[in-house]
XYZ file of C-alpha atoms in Angstrom:
557
model
C 38.044 182.322 103.215
C 38.604 178.574 103.692
C 39.776 178.300 100.089
C 42.208 181.162 100.605
C 43.505 179.477 103.733
C 44.342 176.161 102.020
C 45.774 178.015 99.053
C 48.005 179.944 101.430
C 49.230 176.778 103.193
C 49.922 174.652 100.124
C 51.509 177.328 97.963
C 54.175 178.428 100.411
C 57.298 176.514 99.419
C 59.714 176.212 102.340
C 62.792 176.519 100.146
C 61.457 179.756 98.667
C 60.755 180.998 102.176
C 64.372 180.318 103.157
C 65.640 182.144 100.080
C 63.485 185.177 100.857
C 64.662 185.357 104.437
C 68.270 184.646 103.571
C 70.521 182.496 105.682
C 72.351 185.364 107.356
C 69.172 187.178 108.231
C 67.616 183.906 109.417
C 70.643 183.233 111.584
C 70.365 186.691 113.084
C 66.611 186.375 113.514
C 66.969 182.878 114.979
C 69.250 184.056 117.761
C 68.005 187.551 118.464
C 68.147 188.625 122.071
C 64.370 188.879 122.294
C 63.865 185.394 120.893
C 66.359 183.899 123.328
C 64.654 185.609 126.258
C 61.202 184.482 125.139
C 62.404 180.897 124.638
C 63.816 180.946 128.178
C 60.474 182.310 129.391
C 58.672 179.491 127.560
C 60.924 176.913 129.203
C 60.285 178.511 132.597
C 56.505 178.424 132.086
C 56.512 174.789 130.949
C 58.931 173.721 133.671
C 57.075 175.604 136.427
C 53.676 174.198 135.471
C 55.062 170.667 135.581
C 56.925 171.178 138.830
C 53.840 172.630 140.508
C 51.754 169.682 139.354
C 54.430 167.154 140.324
C 55.028 168.450 143.844
C 51.656 169.895 144.803
C 49.122 167.675 143.029
C 50.860 164.295 143.167
C 53.221 162.486 145.500
C 56.543 163.025 143.662
C 57.936 159.778 145.089
C 55.031 157.589 143.943
C 53.742 156.685 140.478
C 50.619 154.589 140.060
C 50.718 150.969 138.953
C 49.197 149.288 135.898
C 49.813 151.289 132.700
C 51.382 154.175 134.616
C 53.702 151.768 136.436
C 55.781 151.259 133.280
C 58.043 153.945 134.716
C 59.151 151.456 137.386
C 60.155 149.065 134.630
C 62.250 151.765 132.949
C 63.743 152.604 136.340
C 64.522 148.905 136.881
C 66.309 148.566 133.529
C 68.388 151.680 134.183
C 69.377 150.734 137.732
C 70.161 147.081 136.980
C 72.148 148.089 133.895
C 74.218 150.446 136.025
C 74.692 148.035 138.924
C 74.896 144.720 137.055
C 74.714 144.925 133.274
C 77.638 147.240 132.552
C 79.986 144.844 134.350
C 78.987 142.138 131.843
C 79.762 144.115 128.685
C 79.908 147.519 126.998
C 76.565 149.267 127.617
C 75.012 145.887 128.442
C 71.455 146.547 129.537
C 69.922 144.372 132.261
C 66.387 143.541 133.314
C 64.484 141.017 135.405
C 61.709 140.820 132.825
C 63.653 140.117 129.646
C 62.766 143.431 127.996
C 65.954 145.426 128.484
C 66.303 146.167 124.740
C 62.611 146.460 123.924
C 62.488 150.268 124.154
C 66.075 151.106 123.339
C 69.354 152.331 124.761
C 69.016 156.093 125.178
C 66.467 156.414 127.987
C 68.314 154.023 130.358
C 71.548 155.932 129.719
C 69.923 159.279 130.518
C 68.351 157.840 133.689
C 71.714 156.421 134.763
C 73.227 159.868 134.281
C 70.378 161.231 136.402
C 71.150 158.709 139.157
C 74.820 159.692 139.124
C 74.275 163.461 139.035
C 71.550 163.474 141.695
C 73.123 160.823 143.918
C 69.653 159.288 144.242
C 67.841 156.287 142.769
C 64.382 157.494 143.796
C 61.596 157.339 141.207
C 61.678 161.141 141.339
C 64.791 161.004 139.130
C 63.033 159.689 135.980
C 60.116 162.001 136.720
C 62.444 165.006 136.786
C 64.143 163.816 133.588
C 60.736 163.822 131.879
C 59.886 167.260 133.251
C 63.169 168.738 132.022
C 63.062 167.252 128.528
C 59.375 167.972 128.001
C 60.035 171.603 128.925
C 62.970 171.719 126.510
C 60.762 170.188 123.817
C 58.169 172.917 124.370
C 60.886 175.559 123.995
C 61.886 173.926 120.703
C 58.238 173.905 119.668
C 58.151 177.671 120.216
C 61.382 178.231 118.272
C 60.354 176.047 115.326
C 56.927 177.615 114.898
C 58.393 181.096 115.371
C 60.980 180.416 112.663
C 58.484 179.243 110.069
C 55.440 181.279 111.077
C 55.598 183.980 113.758
C 56.149 184.552 117.466
C 52.437 184.800 118.227
C 51.754 181.325 116.835
C 54.878 179.937 118.491
C 54.037 181.353 121.893
C 50.416 180.207 121.687
C 51.509 176.669 120.752
C 53.938 176.646 123.685
C 51.271 177.838 126.121
C 48.899 175.149 124.873
C 51.587 172.468 125.300
C 52.421 173.781 128.764
C 48.880 173.599 130.104
C 46.868 171.057 128.109
C 46.086 168.470 130.816
C 47.100 165.288 128.971
C 50.607 166.594 128.278
C 51.016 168.310 131.642
C 50.091 165.114 133.472
C 51.984 162.691 131.214
C 55.175 164.734 131.256
C 55.499 164.208 135.026
C 55.197 160.402 134.995
C 58.840 159.690 134.196
C 58.390 157.904 130.881
C 60.603 158.156 127.806
C 58.354 159.978 125.310
C 59.465 163.523 126.297
C 63.100 162.549 125.702
C 62.359 161.125 122.259
C 60.217 164.082 121.229
C 62.951 166.447 122.350
C 65.377 164.766 119.938
C 62.852 164.734 117.081
C 62.088 168.436 117.479
C 65.743 169.307 118.030
C 66.552 167.744 114.659
C 63.829 169.817 112.986
C 65.221 172.920 114.681
C 68.809 172.143 113.597
C 67.949 171.632 109.930
C 69.338 173.011 107.617
C 72.032 175.017 109.378
C 73.444 172.029 111.265
C 72.561 169.132 108.994
C 74.956 166.603 110.537
C 73.589 167.137 114.026
C 70.014 167.039 112.731
C 70.638 163.511 111.451
C 72.438 162.595 114.657
C 69.610 163.725 116.925
C 66.991 161.942 114.810
C 68.877 158.694 115.302
C 69.161 159.487 119.024
C 65.359 159.727 119.017
C 65.313 156.264 117.451
C 67.245 154.970 120.440
C 64.408 156.095 122.728
C 61.383 154.400 121.133
C 61.050 152.117 118.125
C 58.485 154.288 116.327
C 60.793 157.291 116.715
C 63.414 155.232 114.886
C 60.970 155.018 111.985
C 60.066 158.714 112.289
C 63.724 159.804 112.207
C 64.425 157.585 109.213
C 61.345 159.010 107.499
C 62.412 162.613 108.110
C 65.901 161.880 106.794
C 64.503 160.179 103.693
C 62.032 163.030 103.149
C 64.854 165.566 103.032
C 67.004 163.375 100.792
C 64.114 163.073 98.345
C 62.730 166.605 98.479
C 65.364 169.055 99.684
C 67.228 171.039 97.017
C 70.332 171.511 99.162
C 72.445 168.597 97.882
C 75.491 169.154 100.086
C 73.256 169.453 103.150
C 71.568 166.166 102.265
C 74.929 164.365 102.187
C 75.907 165.799 105.567
C 72.488 164.925 107.006
C 72.812 161.349 105.732
C 76.221 160.975 107.376
C 74.884 162.342 110.658
C 72.094 159.778 110.614
C 73.903 156.741 109.219
C 76.914 156.761 111.571
C 74.954 156.287 114.832
C 72.539 153.995 112.944
C 75.350 151.585 112.031
C 76.651 151.617 115.611
C 73.181 151.009 117.019
C 72.317 148.176 114.654
C 75.652 146.488 115.399
C 75.009 146.982 119.115
C 71.555 145.388 118.837
C 72.902 142.564 116.683
C 75.617 141.745 119.209
C 73.316 141.655 122.241
C 70.038 140.411 120.758
C 70.860 138.768 117.438
C 68.475 141.166 115.672
C 69.764 144.525 114.332
C 66.267 146.057 114.461
C 65.184 144.326 117.677
C 63.043 147.183 119.127
C 61.158 147.717 115.860
C 60.593 144.003 115.276
C 59.316 143.188 118.752
C 57.182 146.310 119.038
C 55.587 145.357 115.725
C 55.005 141.798 116.913
C 53.576 143.032 120.233
C 51.232 145.829 119.185
C 50.447 145.150 115.526
C 50.568 141.367 115.242
C 49.317 141.154 118.824
C 51.679 138.744 120.578
C 50.960 140.519 123.872
C 47.195 140.389 123.588
C 44.722 137.583 124.145
C 42.725 137.444 120.907
C 41.382 133.909 120.721
C 37.715 133.904 121.630
C 37.708 137.661 122.284
C 35.013 139.683 120.548
C 35.458 143.424 120.325
C 32.509 145.472 121.551
C 30.553 147.682 119.172
C 32.225 150.713 120.734
C 35.724 149.348 120.120
C 34.800 148.259 116.591
C 33.660 151.827 115.912
C 36.986 153.151 117.225
C 38.768 150.662 114.968
C 36.843 151.776 111.872
C 37.279 155.485 112.596
C 40.989 154.913 113.267
C 41.372 153.253 109.866
C 39.831 156.297 108.190
C 42.053 158.680 110.173
C 45.130 156.641 109.269
C 44.400 156.970 105.557
C 43.611 160.693 105.875
C 46.798 161.483 107.813
C 48.964 159.418 105.452
C 47.454 161.332 102.525
C 48.141 164.652 104.262
C 51.727 163.591 104.919
C 52.244 162.721 101.251
C 50.646 166.025 100.211
C 52.845 168.042 102.561
C 55.952 166.167 101.429
C 55.054 166.835 97.794
C 54.160 170.523 98.198
C 56.702 171.313 100.948
C 54.859 174.192 102.641
C 56.804 176.177 105.197
C 57.398 174.140 108.337
C 56.602 170.888 106.534
C 59.160 168.928 108.589
C 57.278 169.891 111.723
C 54.000 168.860 110.107
C 55.549 165.496 109.225
C 56.606 164.887 112.838
C 53.071 165.535 114.040
C 51.403 163.548 111.275
C 53.774 160.616 111.843
C 52.642 160.433 115.464
C 48.992 160.593 114.434
C 49.456 157.923 111.760
C 51.252 155.653 114.218
C 48.618 155.752 116.949
C 45.665 155.411 114.594
C 47.408 152.667 112.612
C 47.924 150.478 115.692
C 44.323 151.205 116.698
C 42.852 150.634 113.251
C 45.025 147.963 111.666
C 46.905 146.428 114.586
C 45.882 144.388 117.606
C 46.155 147.168 120.174
C 42.408 147.490 120.647
C 42.232 143.938 122.001
C 43.657 145.524 125.136
C 41.566 148.690 124.923
C 40.357 149.683 128.390
C 36.656 150.517 128.191
C 36.900 152.232 131.543
C 35.082 155.449 130.813
C 31.460 156.499 131.248
C 29.181 159.339 130.238
C 31.303 161.753 132.263
C 34.665 159.933 132.154
C 36.789 159.707 128.998
C 38.363 156.304 128.296
C 41.929 156.248 129.545
C 43.592 155.838 126.146
C 42.440 159.284 124.995
C 43.767 161.132 128.049
C 46.959 159.145 128.458
C 50.592 159.536 127.461
C 50.140 157.688 124.154
C 47.999 160.650 123.043
C 49.885 163.483 124.765
C 51.948 164.657 121.805
C 49.024 164.193 119.420
C 46.972 166.702 121.429
C 49.947 169.068 121.606
C 50.362 168.867 117.830
C 46.668 169.571 117.256
C 46.962 172.552 119.620
C 49.952 173.848 117.680
C 48.049 173.593 114.391
C 45.189 175.559 115.944
C 47.738 178.175 117.065
C 49.269 178.424 113.584
C 45.846 178.784 111.965
C 44.619 181.394 114.453
C 47.749 183.511 114.842
C 49.488 183.175 111.493
C 47.276 182.185 108.573
C 44.171 184.016 109.782
C 46.136 187.219 110.351
C 47.951 186.828 107.011
C 44.648 186.661 105.154
C 43.367 189.798 106.921
C 45.088 192.740 105.226
C 43.612 195.884 106.812
C 45.334 197.002 110.014
C 42.139 197.458 112.050
C 40.570 194.261 110.722
C 43.766 192.419 111.642
C 43.544 193.808 115.200
C 39.978 192.525 115.500
C 41.126 189.195 114.051
C 43.881 188.954 116.647
C 41.397 189.660 119.427
C 38.960 187.024 118.161
C 41.743 184.502 117.576
C 42.947 185.018 121.137
C 39.436 184.477 122.463
C 39.007 181.268 120.475
C 42.409 179.996 121.605
C 41.732 180.693 125.288
C 38.315 179.044 125.008
C 39.831 175.883 123.508
C 42.545 175.727 126.172
C 39.979 176.225 128.943
C 37.738 173.551 127.424
C 40.661 171.114 127.487
C 40.761 171.452 131.281
C 37.520 169.455 131.399
C 39.655 166.341 130.879
C 41.163 166.623 134.384
C 38.390 164.591 136.112
C 38.967 161.716 133.683
C 42.736 161.816 134.169
C 42.321 161.919 137.947
C 39.813 159.054 137.900
C 42.095 156.679 135.991
C 45.233 157.616 137.902
C 43.575 157.300 141.321
C 42.556 153.728 140.465
C 46.168 152.938 139.585
C 47.388 154.102 143.015
C 45.320 151.522 144.910
C 47.733 148.513 144.661
C 50.779 150.486 145.843
C 50.494 149.632 149.541
C 50.131 145.918 148.842
C 53.386 145.715 146.904
C 55.217 147.720 149.576
C 53.920 145.339 152.267
C 55.127 142.367 150.210
C 58.584 143.913 149.938
C 58.690 144.372 153.733
C 57.835 140.697 154.264
C 60.580 139.597 151.892
C 63.107 141.912 153.550
C 62.200 140.570 157.000
C 63.079 137.057 155.835
C 66.280 138.081 154.064
C 69.412 137.653 156.172
C 71.605 139.969 154.094
C 73.506 137.061 152.559
C 73.309 135.662 149.065
C 70.684 136.555 146.482
C 66.896 136.550 146.237
C 65.153 134.879 143.301
C 62.248 137.230 142.517
C 59.283 137.154 140.089
C 60.269 138.525 136.700
C 57.347 140.853 136.013
C 57.016 143.003 139.133
C 59.289 146.063 138.797
C 57.390 147.902 141.547
C 58.413 145.094 143.910
C 62.006 145.579 142.759
C 61.732 149.298 143.489
C 60.327 148.732 146.974
C 62.993 146.141 147.802
C 65.859 148.369 146.661
C 64.694 151.865 147.633
C 62.511 151.216 150.682
C 64.114 148.060 152.093
C 67.720 148.879 151.109
C 68.431 145.520 149.494
C 71.219 145.952 146.890
C 70.034 145.589 143.304
C 72.849 143.122 142.656
C 71.189 140.707 145.081
C 68.012 140.366 142.994
C 67.924 137.567 140.429
C 65.038 137.031 138.021
C 63.191 133.719 138.034
C 62.649 134.203 134.294
C 66.005 132.836 133.183
C 66.106 129.809 135.443
C 66.580 126.305 133.970
C 62.864 126.018 133.189
C 63.248 128.789 130.610
C 65.681 126.709 128.575
C 64.040 123.304 129.048
C 63.113 121.658 125.738
C 61.190 118.738 127.292
C 59.066 118.312 130.403
C 61.576 118.723 133.262
C 59.506 116.558 135.578
C 59.739 113.484 133.344
C 63.277 113.019 134.610
C 63.368 115.201 137.694
C 66.554 113.645 139.081
C 68.625 114.948 136.165
C 66.850 118.300 135.886
C 67.244 118.798 139.634
C 70.977 119.010 139.051
C 70.405 121.924 136.660
C 68.361 123.685 139.334
C 71.117 123.123 141.894
C 73.798 124.439 139.516
C 71.733 127.569 138.929
C 71.062 128.169 142.628
C 74.739 127.676 143.468
C 75.822 130.025 140.679
C 73.479 132.739 141.941
C 74.214 132.002 145.619
C 70.442 131.945 146.181
C 69.126 132.168 149.746
C 65.463 133.146 149.231
C 63.070 132.123 146.469
C 59.923 134.244 146.042
C 56.954 132.945 144.069
C 54.105 135.212 142.991
C 51.944 136.037 140.013
C 53.826 137.853 137.290
C 53.136 140.224 134.416
C 56.314 139.058 132.710
C 57.012 136.969 129.645
C 57.423 133.793 131.691
C 54.719 131.225 132.340
C 56.970 129.271 134.710
C 55.058 129.983 137.954
C 53.282 126.638 137.684
C 56.570 124.847 137.061
C 58.237 126.510 140.032
C 55.232 125.690 142.219
C 55.486 122.047 141.185
C 59.219 122.126 141.892
C 58.506 123.356 145.410
C 56.211 120.364 145.957
C 58.933 117.992 144.769
C 61.574 119.681 146.936
C 59.520 120.479 150.024
C 61.830 120.435 153.061
C 64.681 119.311 150.826
C 66.028 122.153 148.705
C 63.352 124.592 149.885
C 61.421 125.387 153.049
C 58.298 127.546 152.989
C 58.805 130.326 155.542
C 55.896 132.672 154.781
C 52.785 132.862 152.624
C 50.667 135.993 152.143
C 48.621 137.861 149.515
C 49.541 135.547 146.655
C 53.219 135.457 147.649
C 55.174 132.469 148.925
C 58.649 132.927 150.359
C 60.935 129.896 150.440
C 64.290 129.637 152.124
C 66.933 127.770 150.160
C 68.394 125.011 152.339
C 72.081 125.634 151.806
C 73.155 122.414 153.514
C 71.196 120.431 150.946
C 72.197 122.778 148.129
C 75.932 122.462 148.610
C 75.946 118.701 149.135
C 76.204 118.466 145.376
C 79.565 119.442 143.932
C 80.262 120.114 140.269
């Protein structure tokens, strides 16, 4: 039976399948009333499950810190771009941490639209954006698998995606992956009937995350190389290349690097610029994960090449899933990502990386493959009507058992997320202290790597986002020699900067940003104690200094 199964998969040419169905019949089938109603039902199931989890099992206005707290950074980029960046140039993104272009343009734009439509800047806005687009992606998953296989497999895959814990949890955090996956799947759904828009949406996916840029380019290249529909390939290429040229020019203008997100993601996670590697020895457990990941990378690359060569029905969907699997196992196996691997599990708790958003789509894809095998290929192999009915019953039982077994990951997810909620109160208390010392005039120089602090200052303490200035890009950032060797001259640069920003408070604290200037700023405060700066409060690793405006504005330029 296993031999028949693989023979069935690899000998079904997608182009032949399309010819057999016929474009008119496929168009009719694709938009039948029943299919539309079921796709709406699928969206409702996915959306409802996420809304119930968001509002009844979490605090919808709070997301945990640490890895989960990246959503506050995305929120910060979107809000500051809207309030500050756009006034400095066309679609000029803005950040306090220097990473405004690291992920891409699309997610901040969608969040800004969410802020405008909702009239709110609460963290609930990005969380709702993720819920909506993940639910749309699951509807597309149903439609794609239904088109190439059957409704049973499509519906089963959608149910799995709706309720598998890793995806259900991750899709409510407010991150950008659901948006990017929506565009990737939408492109697969649009091909070949709307080739131009398929290319367009794949490039839109590339504007969400750097690896999706590579995935979209790969899908476009795959069709150019392997599709037999020449005119469709030309239209697809135009749909992809037009936004690509705009985006590369946009990145070149603002960053000096036309592939900035790809380059810096590669340097961060593969080369390992963001990880401490010197003197670090990986544990035997992590080394095992690294070795296994290398094997998986090779296997999934080989499968991708095989599927591209043989073009079985639905091969574009397979390529999307395999690309995600190759990416995650490549950075685990051949990159530096495992130098930051959190060995935070136990006998009963799964390590966070395996039940986290970086693995959410991978588990959904595996679930969809299980659904296709159980509800399409298994039933296709069984020819007799009564045997097929028994096969359907057994397939349903196996599917339900697998989905129920996946629910055992909830304790691990809850364990890791609960730990990430612990620091929330401390950052909120720090924001209150800063607000108490702010006299509603001028700006506040804040640490560059604490977006949760930014959120608390803006949303909870009602300090306008325009009043927050990052310490990252102060004069120390641009200094080529030791500023303290000739402090008298460098002091003038500090004064110019403070005057330009109309600074009234200067907050020093530890940072998770790209800057290592905390020590330099601390030394500056010693040099300028009771001159340019006066310490007004110190607490929990924070120091708040008031800028002495009388001293500041003595110097004219």
